[in-house]
Amino acid sequence: MRVLLVGAGGVGTAVTRIAARRDFLARMVVADYDLSRAEAAVAALDDRGGRFVARQVDASDREGVRRMLLEHECDVLLNATDPRFVMPLFEAALASGVHYLDMAMSLSVPHALRPYEECGVKLGDEQFQLGDRWAESGRVALVGMGVEPGLSDVFARYAADELFDEIEEIGVRDGADLSVAGYDFAPSFSIWTTIEECLNPPVVYERDRGWFTTAPFSEPEVFDFPEGIGPVECVNVEHEEVLLIPRWVDARRVTFKYGLGDAFIARLKALHELGLDSTARVTVPGEDGPVAVSPRDVVAACLPDPATLGDRMTGKTCAGTWVKGTRDGEAREVYLYHVVDNEWSMREYGSQAVVWQTAVNPVVALELLATGAWSGRGVLGPEAFPPRPFLDLLTEYGSPWGLREQG
């Protein structure tokens, strides 16, 4: 398989370190707007076979990306950029006749009049609107294939296939006990994406009502996470799983809740009150005259790069899917989960836990597509594929998953 990886940040760099250990990959072109980042990612590898090369590309340039796909005879485009660049990369892959895979979907737009009650443009809507064209192309666009969304969706399909006869509720629950020494505020993942998903109206799905929205940080609950992480308060957050799971898995209710903590929520609210979450450009004085900048980009530039925090970080991160329903007429609850210890991921791969946990899943999916264990056409979520091959291969990668009976 020949892959164009667009984005050589924390997740993209972790992708290269994981993929370098697998034989299915014939070539990976590592491309970034900042060529030095792509070169650094490639230089860090023990790549004696010359499978990895670095190139410069602007992710917003559809034609430039299309030319690169054709020049390097790529089979698939792996998008490791932030959600702003989903559509140009998605469309470039379609125009080039290659497969496509991302870890976050096209952006939402809140309802103009009732943002905390009704959906406007939902996450992924722009991509699903092109589903017929993708199906006609004979190629697959595998969307939302990170850890959350991604592995969490695989868990949902596995629960439906093998653990339950009927499902009442599926709730993705994410929590951690990570800390970063030397910083009062240092998010472990892209602050641009975190602001987007945490301050947008969260979406909830109910079979009798469909998709609807609620207020940010609503419905707090304490969830007890495994492997020593313990109880963490989780709140509703906008996330792709709620938009993906109901398309392929029958459940009465689907939610996503994130363990943010009061201090993190307070900082996000403060950014919103000050207008620093905005992506609309404002004009500020510069040395050579007025400069137009996005407040959110300024926030991101002022905070440490999450990819560089691994040596200061301690603790574990947990992604998982809680499922409630019945099996053989008896009530059942389970939590399917995946835990990564930062000490392990840094020792084994030199990548901090959150970015490594995100990166391993698209690599597993690429290998399944390369071997034919997963196949399809059109715009598909992880739930559209058989879950067992994925979960078995994830374990083979040295990162097993767990299942806990609840109650």
PDB file of C-alpha atoms in Angstrom, residues 105 122-129 143 205 211 240-251 254 379-381 383-384:
ATOM      1  CA  MET A 105     -15.057  14.685  10.203  1.00  0.00           C
ATOM      2  CA  LYS A 122     -24.028  18.151  11.663  1.00  0.00           C
ATOM      3  CA  LEU A 123     -20.507  16.780  11.864  1.00  0.00           C
ATOM      4  CA  GLY A 124     -19.853  14.798   8.699  1.00  0.00           C
ATOM      5  CA  ASP A 125     -22.891  16.078   6.772  1.00  0.00           C
ATOM      6  CA  GLU A 126     -20.738  17.517   3.980  1.00  0.00           C
ATOM      7  CA  GLN A 127     -18.952  14.198   3.584  1.00  0.00           C
ATOM      8  CA  PHE A 128     -22.074  12.034   3.569  1.00  0.00           C
ATOM      9  CA  GLN A 129     -23.598  14.303   0.928  1.00  0.00           C
ATOM     10  CA  VAL A 143     -14.338   8.612   8.135  1.00  0.00           C
ATOM     11  CA  TYR A 205     -29.351  10.722  19.520  1.00  0.00           C
ATOM     12  CA  TRP A 211     -30.493  13.876  16.537  1.00  0.00           C
ATOM     13  CA  GLU A 240     -18.650  12.254  15.748  1.00  0.00           C
ATOM     14  CA  GLU A 241     -19.669   8.953  17.375  1.00  0.00           C
ATOM     15  CA  VAL A 242     -23.166  10.246  18.053  1.00  0.00           C
ATOM     16  CA  LEU A 243     -23.515  11.029  14.342  1.00  0.00           C
ATOM     17  CA  LEU A 244     -21.935   7.759  13.172  1.00  0.00           C
ATOM     18  CA  ILE A 245     -23.104   4.947  15.445  1.00  0.00           C
ATOM     19  CA  PRO A 246     -26.873   5.254  14.766  1.00  0.00           C
ATOM     20  CA  ARG A 247     -26.274   4.880  11.027  1.00  0.00           C
ATOM     21  CA  TRP A 248     -25.127   1.266  11.470  1.00  0.00           C
ATOM     22  CA  VAL A 249     -25.983   0.177  15.031  1.00  0.00           C
ATOM     23  CA  ASP A 250     -29.517  -0.054  16.432  1.00  0.00           C
ATOM     24  CA  ALA A 251     -29.650   1.643  19.841  1.00  0.00           C
ATOM     25  CA  VAL A 254     -26.325   7.392  21.899  1.00  0.00           C
ATOM     26  CA  VAL A 379     -18.534   7.071   2.729  1.00  0.00           C
ATOM     27  CA  LEU A 380     -18.420   4.636   5.641  1.00  0.00           C
ATOM     28  CA  GLY A 381     -17.824   4.852   9.376  1.00  0.00           C
ATOM     29  CA  GLU A 383     -19.215   0.614  12.363  1.00  0.00           C
ATOM     30  CA  ALA A 384     -19.726  -0.471   8.742  1.00  0.00           C
TER      31      ALA A 384
END
